[in-house]
């Protein structure tokens, strides 16, 4: 029988909520973790089907070295169970990149290691002349060594504007535009240069693109197990319907199975659903709810799982992009208007090439995606998935010929497994709030809400970088804020 009274309640068990909950439990704080799904993990879930195991959505870790999960697992004393498939400085080829310039009829390809990348193969693939190569090397080197205060100064500059200011050669610009889509799910003309540079620095110095034995979802399974070992209470299939606010303070939550009391609630259900639906607008100043409503959601990815009856692909990750296939704001709006582009970017992970135990012998599952709207009701998702099929057929014909079954998903499924849609066009975002000018770095929403006792853990508040890393980092920071606040107010 579950207790009804806790010191703290955490809503949601993705990387943000689970990291927060386990550190609260470790600090001796009586914590309840409530998850609406039947399993922990949120968008980081690893699924199973017909002998295959695969991350439900295509995931790659950035950074590999010193990721939030590494810090957390060390703190929990379970570091040996966090098993990266490759060391961060492994020289094994991990990512196959294919590129088509506007004027070329065919894609050209090259394969890379996870870190310490040599730019020369990129330059050869791009057919870049020596002048552009020198300019590209300088631009990338300047980014790699840019000190943190200078990076922070770029919070309010879009990556597009930063590239313009630095006369970035078009081939490199096109790559960075694709990269903004693939690593941040954002357009280059809105994404904050500080966010993208932080991620580029991590990839160049700490490595990027890795996975874990057993998939990303195994990490949240271990965190949830440790949470329970430390005395935390976990309830799955426990959707929070309301956060109780009485006399201007948080007092607990209401689920369909009952009410739970606590003076602290950390929500990873998304900042917009937390404020506008779970707590309710009436508890906030009008100016704060206006601010929350105007925050812009990040974009989504379609998620197509291709199950193959042969192991035809050699690498764990493949990406294909061209000058016409990455999206800026104009291209995004055209697709939302029903003008489906001739080509789309294709991002694919092959779990069995990270960890051979993740597919039946001789078979493979490709988890693929392309950029799309976060609107769970977006009409163009089917057409974008058809386009992905066309690209697969053209670029990876052996894989296409070996398909035994296909699952398709998109922003509607992302939303149902993570955050509710509480505003038009919002809900299916890959990461969370868009990491764009005006809402990241020093402009990122605070993890502390105006209501005493209510915090936001997860990708929307308090951190930076790529999805899973920033969500776990945010959860760890929120746990620390709560622990410090309890100490200040004389709690345990
Ligand atoms: C297609 C796709 C590709 C991605 N690729 C990458 C990648 O390559 N690298 C990377 O690092 N990240 C990637 N991400 C992003 C990453 O998965 C997210 O940023 C991260 O999972 C966010 O963590 P979170 O804890 O903030 O939220 P979530 O993972 O969304 O977890 C929120 C949890 O809260 C629960 N919840 C919500 N409302 C309630 C409620 N009312 N009551 C109870 N529980 C509730 C949800 O069920 C969920 O479990 C990708 C995501 C997608 C969808």
XYZ file of C-alpha atoms and ligand atoms in Angstrom:
545
model
C 0.000 0.000 0.000
C 1.536 3.314 -1.112
C 1.923 6.071 1.469
C -0.039 9.202 0.757
C 2.401 11.736 2.174
C 5.886 12.457 0.831
C 8.628 15.048 1.142
C 8.763 15.400 -2.651
C 6.895 14.162 -5.718
C 8.482 13.913 -9.166
C 6.230 13.798 -12.233
C 7.614 11.767 -15.154
C 10.413 9.238 -15.430
C 12.313 10.306 -18.564
C 15.973 11.227 -18.062
C 15.047 14.521 -16.330
C 12.520 13.194 -13.831
C 14.346 9.961 -13.017
C 17.711 11.752 -12.463
C 15.983 14.223 -10.145
C 14.066 11.547 -8.211
C 17.045 9.259 -7.592
C 19.202 12.072 -6.198
C 16.392 13.207 -3.910
C 16.044 9.641 -2.622
C 19.809 9.412 -2.196
C 19.691 12.561 -0.046
C 17.203 10.809 2.267
C 14.200 12.748 0.965
C 11.039 10.633 0.928
C 10.188 10.777 -2.776
C 7.342 9.514 -4.970
C 7.975 9.167 -8.730
C 4.789 9.082 -10.828
C 4.885 7.933 -14.451
C 1.825 7.906 -16.705
C 3.194 5.158 -18.989
C 3.518 1.477 -18.090
C 7.323 1.772 -18.215
C 9.896 4.346 -17.155
C 12.008 6.181 -19.745
C 9.861 8.832 -21.435
C 11.186 9.592 -24.912
C 14.361 7.660 -24.072
C 12.538 4.317 -23.961
C 14.005 1.161 -25.472
C 11.364 -1.212 -26.870
C 11.184 -4.886 -27.835
C 9.454 -6.634 -30.709
C 9.868 -10.065 -32.348
C 13.300 -10.591 -30.789
C 14.518 -7.074 -31.677
C 15.432 -4.416 -29.116
C 15.666 -0.806 -30.238
C 15.374 2.734 -28.968
C 11.828 3.758 -29.847
C 13.250 7.017 -31.261
C 16.668 7.280 -32.982
C 19.155 8.406 -30.329
C 22.857 9.287 -30.232
C 24.713 10.526 -27.155
C 26.421 13.916 -27.075
C 28.758 14.272 -25.296
C 30.099 10.745 -24.915
C 32.723 11.667 -22.313
C 31.500 13.403 -19.143
C 27.851 13.060 -20.154
C 25.327 13.771 -17.370
C 24.667 10.015 -17.177
C 28.352 9.342 -16.475
C 28.324 11.829 -13.584
C 25.030 10.451 -12.257
C 26.013 6.786 -12.479
C 29.284 7.519 -10.657
C 27.366 9.327 -7.929
C 25.044 6.329 -7.570
C 27.976 3.886 -7.485
C 26.736 2.002 -10.568
C 29.191 3.343 -13.165
C 30.127 -0.184 -14.298
C 26.529 -0.674 -15.462
C 26.645 2.348 -17.795
C 28.171 0.585 -20.740
C 28.912 2.847 -23.726
C 29.120 0.693 -26.840
C 32.395 2.389 -27.792
C 34.950 4.432 -25.838
C 34.663 8.154 -26.659
C 37.998 8.112 -28.508
C 37.422 4.805 -30.326
C 38.726 4.886 -33.896
C 35.997 2.536 -35.117
C 33.841 4.064 -37.844
C 30.468 4.911 -36.371
C 28.639 7.273 -38.713
C 28.134 7.127 -42.465
C 27.327 10.545 -43.942
C 25.925 11.026 -47.428
C 25.642 14.465 -49.008
C 24.250 15.832 -52.265
C 25.022 19.354 -53.428
C 22.171 21.071 -55.256
C 23.898 20.691 -58.619
C 24.892 17.016 -58.221
C 22.683 14.177 -59.383
C 24.065 11.695 -56.853
C 24.953 11.545 -53.176
C 28.582 11.116 -52.097
C 29.405 9.292 -48.864
C 32.057 9.092 -46.193
C 32.274 7.342 -42.789
C 33.494 8.808 -39.485
C 34.601 7.885 -35.986
C 32.760 9.213 -32.875
C 35.293 11.860 -31.944
C 38.540 13.538 -32.927
C 37.252 13.914 -36.446
C 39.597 14.608 -39.331
C 37.951 17.214 -41.567
C 39.720 16.112 -44.757
C 37.231 13.378 -45.746
C 34.426 15.931 -45.290
C 36.230 18.393 -47.573
C 36.743 15.675 -50.172
C 33.092 14.652 -49.995
C 32.057 18.302 -50.355
C 34.558 18.867 -53.221
C 35.732 22.007 -51.450
C 38.498 24.163 -52.909
C 41.576 25.055 -50.841
C 40.395 28.560 -49.943
C 37.088 27.265 -48.577
C 38.912 24.458 -46.769
C 41.159 26.954 -44.978
C 38.179 29.163 -44.063
C 36.271 26.107 -42.784
C 39.204 24.883 -40.681
C 39.542 28.321 -39.111
C 35.818 28.607 -38.366
C 35.631 25.128 -36.798
C 38.833 25.648 -34.791
C 37.580 29.008 -33.483
C 34.372 27.302 -32.392
C 36.204 24.393 -30.758
C 38.320 26.620 -28.521
C 35.809 29.409 -27.878
C 35.772 30.103 -24.117
C 32.405 29.666 -22.316
C 31.816 33.402 -21.740
C 32.200 34.096 -25.463
C 29.824 31.219 -26.274
C 27.290 32.685 -23.819
C 27.542 36.041 -25.588
C 25.987 34.324 -28.616
C 22.715 33.342 -26.865
C 20.834 36.016 -28.791
C 22.498 35.401 -32.201
C 21.098 32.771 -34.558
C 23.521 30.244 -36.033
C 22.578 31.570 -39.484
C 23.581 35.109 -38.510
C 26.766 33.863 -36.848
C 27.716 32.028 -40.071
C 26.967 35.150 -42.147
C 29.121 37.285 -39.846
C 31.998 34.832 -40.327
C 31.683 34.294 -44.114
C 31.243 30.554 -43.671
C 31.650 28.704 -47.016
C 28.324 27.385 -48.301
C 29.222 23.655 -48.040
C 29.976 24.078 -44.343
C 26.880 26.254 -43.875
C 24.761 23.540 -45.476
C 26.263 20.958 -43.081
C 25.558 23.197 -40.057
C 21.973 23.722 -41.265
C 21.543 19.937 -41.474
C 23.238 19.599 -38.073
C 20.817 22.087 -36.458
C 17.966 19.868 -37.713
C 19.560 16.564 -36.705
C 21.056 17.382 -33.319
C 18.705 20.084 -32.048
C 15.566 19.609 -34.169
C 15.740 23.330 -34.962
C 16.185 25.540 -38.044
C 19.560 27.253 -38.494
C 17.843 30.637 -38.841
C 16.315 30.424 -35.346
C 18.622 28.157 -33.350
C 20.832 30.008 -30.912
C 24.492 29.986 -31.974
C 25.462 29.408 -28.319
C 23.449 26.164 -28.165
C 24.784 24.807 -31.432
C 28.366 25.785 -30.614
C 28.144 24.032 -27.222
C 27.080 20.846 -28.995
C 29.756 21.204 -31.715
C 32.397 21.710 -29.007
C 31.232 18.587 -27.170
C 31.297 16.498 -30.346
C 34.775 17.751 -31.264
C 36.296 17.385 -27.782
C 34.259 14.805 -25.843
C 32.931 12.710 -28.729
C 29.405 12.380 -30.093
C 26.930 9.911 -31.560
C 27.311 6.923 -29.225
C 24.850 4.559 -27.623
C 24.774 2.176 -24.665
C 24.660 -1.618 -24.452
C 20.983 -2.458 -24.151
C 19.996 0.953 -25.560
C 19.336 4.314 -23.926
C 16.284 2.966 -22.110
C 18.469 0.668 -20.020
C 19.858 3.779 -18.313
C 16.463 4.892 -16.979
C 15.673 1.278 -15.968
C 18.853 1.276 -13.838
C 18.148 4.738 -12.404
C 14.586 3.669 -11.458
C 15.925 0.470 -9.860
C 18.429 2.477 -7.785
C 15.681 4.956 -6.861
C 13.617 2.128 -5.395
C 16.667 0.614 -3.656
C 17.207 3.987 -1.993
C 13.657 3.883 -0.605
C 11.883 5.847 -3.353
C 8.356 4.872 -4.332
C 7.660 4.421 -8.071
C 4.166 4.206 -9.529
C 3.702 3.573 -13.249
C 0.384 4.001 -15.099
C -0.090 6.896 -12.677
C -0.963 9.977 -14.689
C -0.969 13.186 -12.685
C -4.170 15.046 -13.465
C -3.567 18.072 -11.284
C -0.890 19.674 -9.132
C -2.504 20.918 -5.908
C -1.781 24.544 -5.065
C -3.198 25.880 -1.817
C -2.585 29.315 -0.288
C -0.087 30.002 -3.067
C 2.047 26.912 -2.307
C 2.319 23.423 -3.774
C 0.708 20.787 -1.560
C 0.730 17.625 -3.713
C -0.806 16.021 -6.783
C -4.021 14.342 -7.845
C -4.059 11.165 -9.964
C -7.070 9.092 -10.967
C -6.118 6.609 -8.230
C -5.837 9.139 -5.454
C -4.223 12.187 -3.979
C -0.608 12.394 -2.778
C 0.628 15.162 -0.516
C 4.060 16.812 -0.609
C 5.360 20.372 -0.231
C 7.615 19.914 -3.279
C 6.673 18.835 -6.808
C 9.267 18.593 -9.595
C 7.540 18.153 -12.953
C 9.146 16.841 -16.133
C 5.799 16.813 -17.944
C 6.905 19.889 -19.942
C 6.805 23.480 -18.713
C 3.745 24.408 -20.790
C 1.598 21.400 -19.728
C 2.772 21.843 -16.115
C 1.757 25.502 -15.885
C -1.250 25.599 -18.181
C -2.841 22.232 -17.395
C -1.470 20.536 -14.259
C -1.126 23.531 -11.929
C -3.545 25.813 -13.778
C -3.214 29.368 -15.068
C -5.189 30.766 -12.134
C -2.227 30.236 -9.794
C 0.205 32.393 -11.768
C 0.477 36.088 -12.579
C -1.013 36.847 -16.009
C 2.390 38.039 -17.257
C 3.948 34.637 -16.393
C 1.267 32.595 -18.156
C 1.603 34.911 -21.170
C 5.355 34.217 -21.153
C 4.751 30.449 -20.872
C 2.203 30.474 -23.704
C 4.577 32.367 -25.984
C 7.455 29.911 -25.531
C 8.097 28.117 -28.827
C 8.154 24.294 -28.956
C 11.055 22.541 -30.690
C 10.430 20.495 -33.828
C 9.777 16.760 -33.994
C 11.010 13.753 -35.923
C 9.040 11.104 -37.719
C 10.018 7.679 -36.404
C 10.080 4.827 -38.894
C 11.292 1.411 -37.752
C 12.435 -0.838 -40.601
C 12.859 -4.472 -39.494
C 15.239 -6.343 -41.840
C 15.544 -10.093 -42.310
C 19.271 -9.697 -43.140
C 22.157 -7.777 -41.594
C 23.021 -5.599 -44.574
C 24.253 -2.367 -42.970
C 27.769 -2.159 -41.447
C 27.647 1.033 -39.361
C 25.582 1.991 -36.285
C 24.496 5.388 -37.645
C 23.760 6.801 -41.102
C 22.724 10.273 -42.139
C 21.879 11.573 -45.583
C 21.353 15.235 -46.334
C 21.577 17.631 -49.238
C 21.427 21.356 -49.880
C 17.712 20.943 -50.611
C 16.749 18.623 -47.772
C 17.535 20.426 -44.516
C 14.827 22.747 -43.267
C 14.953 26.408 -42.370
C 11.796 28.277 -41.323
C 10.695 28.801 -44.931
C 10.997 25.095 -45.822
C 9.244 24.073 -42.584
C 6.327 26.352 -43.406
C 6.147 25.048 -46.982
C 5.918 21.439 -45.721
C 3.246 22.402 -43.174
C 1.384 23.891 -46.156
C 1.448 20.497 -47.852
C 4.402 21.192 -50.207
C 6.415 18.040 -49.493
C 10.035 18.509 -50.629
C 11.620 16.265 -53.253
C 14.152 15.013 -50.677
C 14.277 14.883 -46.881
C 17.147 14.366 -44.479
C 17.406 10.781 -43.333
C 18.772 9.968 -39.883
C 19.121 6.256 -39.104
C 20.449 4.203 -36.210
C 21.097 0.455 -36.362
C 21.028 -0.812 -32.756
C 22.612 -4.180 -33.556
C 25.713 -2.441 -34.926
C 26.178 -0.792 -31.524
C 25.256 -3.904 -29.537
C 24.910 -7.225 -31.426
C 22.536 -8.571 -28.738
C 19.864 -6.132 -29.876
C 18.653 -8.152 -32.873
C 18.123 -11.829 -33.646
C 21.264 -13.256 -35.343
C 21.495 -12.143 -38.977
C 18.781 -9.472 -38.663
C 18.726 -5.703 -38.130
C 16.292 -3.002 -37.042
C 16.813 0.488 -38.466
C 15.240 3.280 -36.427
C 14.969 6.199 -38.832
C 13.597 9.706 -38.737
C 13.295 12.982 -40.560
C 12.498 16.446 -39.243
C 8.817 17.381 -38.942
C 6.337 19.572 -37.108
C 5.716 18.947 -33.381
C 1.974 19.270 -33.987
C 0.372 15.935 -33.016
C -2.292 16.690 -35.634
C 0.136 17.555 -38.448
C -1.277 16.261 -41.738
C 2.018 15.880 -43.626
C 3.572 13.105 -41.487
C 2.452 10.221 -43.748
C 3.812 11.990 -46.844
C 7.149 12.623 -45.100
C 7.383 8.936 -44.156
C 6.656 8.027 -47.817
C 9.539 10.340 -48.770
C 11.799 8.551 -46.276
C 10.866 5.245 -47.931
C 11.856 6.698 -51.335
C 15.189 7.901 -49.927
C 15.855 4.481 -48.342
C 15.102 2.764 -51.622
C 17.526 5.042 -53.519
C 20.373 5.279 -51.015
C 20.290 1.924 -49.225
C 18.720 -0.468 -51.780
C 20.068 -3.602 -50.043
C 18.421 -2.564 -46.775
C 15.212 -1.711 -48.615
C 15.140 -5.157 -50.246
C 15.564 -6.873 -46.856
C 12.614 -5.207 -45.081
C 10.265 -7.700 -43.417
C 8.062 -5.170 -41.609
C 7.758 -1.439 -40.922
C 6.334 0.620 -38.032
C 5.597 4.298 -38.506
C 5.231 6.974 -35.856
C 5.461 10.739 -35.507
C 4.603 13.696 -33.276
C 1.267 12.189 -32.157
C 3.101 9.161 -30.745
C 5.900 11.303 -29.257
C 3.284 13.395 -27.477
C 1.348 10.411 -26.149
C 4.549 8.947 -24.680
C 5.752 12.229 -23.194
C 3.984 15.600 -22.921
C 0.358 16.566 -23.446
C -0.603 18.965 -26.193
C -1.952 22.030 -24.375
C -1.423 24.659 -27.085
C -2.120 24.523 -30.829
C 0.779 22.853 -32.672
C 2.606 21.766 -29.495
C 3.135 18.344 -27.863
C 5.275 16.203 -30.178
C 8.583 18.007 -29.732
C 11.676 15.748 -29.761
C 13.595 17.531 -27.072
C 11.287 20.079 -25.464
C 11.164 23.853 -25.823
C 12.961 25.082 -28.930
C 16.610 25.928 -28.241
C 16.286 29.151 -30.169
C 17.214 32.767 -29.679
C 15.202 34.207 -26.797
C 14.740 30.973 -24.855
C 18.114 29.446 -24.152
C 21.308 30.262 -22.305
C 20.556 33.134 -19.941
C 17.071 33.321 -21.485
C 16.237 29.671 -20.741
C 13.268 29.336 -18.375
C 14.287 28.947 -14.750
C 13.799 25.511 -13.154
C 12.105 27.232 -10.243
C 8.498 28.272 -10.881
C 6.953 31.335 -9.222
C 4.936 28.973 -6.978
C 6.930 27.923 -3.895
C 7.653 24.193 -4.054
C 7.059 23.800 -7.835
C 10.083 23.019 -10.023
C 10.576 22.034 -13.662
C 13.029 19.168 -14.264
C 13.963 17.995 -17.763
C 14.745 19.382 -21.155
C 12.672 22.588 -20.855
C 14.521 24.327 -18.044
C 17.875 24.860 -16.427
C 20.362 23.259 -18.835
C 21.728 23.219 -22.389
C 22.985 20.806 -25.027
C 21.506 17.740 -26.676
C 18.217 16.209 -25.461
C 18.991 13.343 -23.084
C 22.130 14.959 -21.672
C 20.469 18.297 -20.974
C 17.355 16.636 -19.500
C 19.413 14.504 -17.073
C 21.645 17.488 -16.239
C 18.556 19.605 -15.523
C 17.101 16.863 -13.285
C 20.359 16.679 -11.321
C 20.444 20.457 -10.885
C 16.814 20.550 -9.736
C 17.523 17.832 -7.148
C 20.396 19.950 -5.870
C 18.186 23.077 -5.706
C 15.585 21.160 -3.693
C 18.192 19.666 -1.337
C 19.752 23.096 -0.726
C 16.346 24.731 -0.235
C 15.359 22.102 2.336
C 18.638 22.679 4.189
C 18.031 26.439 4.218
C 14.489 26.011 5.501
C 15.594 23.534 8.210
C 14.307 20.346 6.458
C 16.226 17.059 6.710
C 12.626 11.268 -32.452
C 13.504 11.681 -31.332
C 14.869 11.680 -31.519
C 15.722 12.097 -30.480
N 17.060 12.032 -30.654
C 17.890 12.322 -29.625
C 19.283 12.130 -29.732
O 19.795 11.677 -30.753
N 20.067 12.443 -28.662
C 19.548 12.921 -27.501
O 20.307 13.160 -26.549
N 18.216 13.138 -27.384
C 17.383 12.842 -28.401
N 16.026 13.016 -28.262
C 15.518 13.843 -27.151
C 15.413 13.161 -25.802
O 14.762 11.921 -25.907
C 14.616 14.098 -24.886
O 15.188 15.385 -24.900
C 14.604 13.628 -23.461
O 14.027 12.343 -23.362
C 13.787 14.611 -22.624
O 13.774 14.145 -21.309
P 12.723 14.693 -20.270
O 12.964 13.950 -19.018
O 12.781 16.178 -20.258
O 11.297 14.338 -20.889
P 10.671 12.970 -21.397
O 11.687 12.004 -21.844
O 9.610 13.374 -22.371
O 9.984 12.389 -20.082
C 8.823 12.975 -19.548
C 8.081 11.888 -18.786
O 6.986 12.474 -18.095
C 5.878 11.607 -18.192
N 4.666 12.408 -17.988
C 4.221 13.444 -18.736
N 3.072 13.933 -18.234
C 2.795 13.203 -17.134
C 1.745 13.219 -16.188
N 0.744 14.121 -16.270
N 1.755 12.312 -15.178
C 2.759 11.394 -15.080
N 3.786 11.321 -15.968
C 3.797 12.218 -16.979
C 5.986 11.033 -19.580
O 5.237 9.845 -19.717
C 7.494 10.817 -19.699
O 7.867 9.539 -19.217
C 15.160 12.556 -29.259
C 13.783 12.508 -29.064
C 12.957 12.072 -30.091
C 11.479 12.015 -29.842
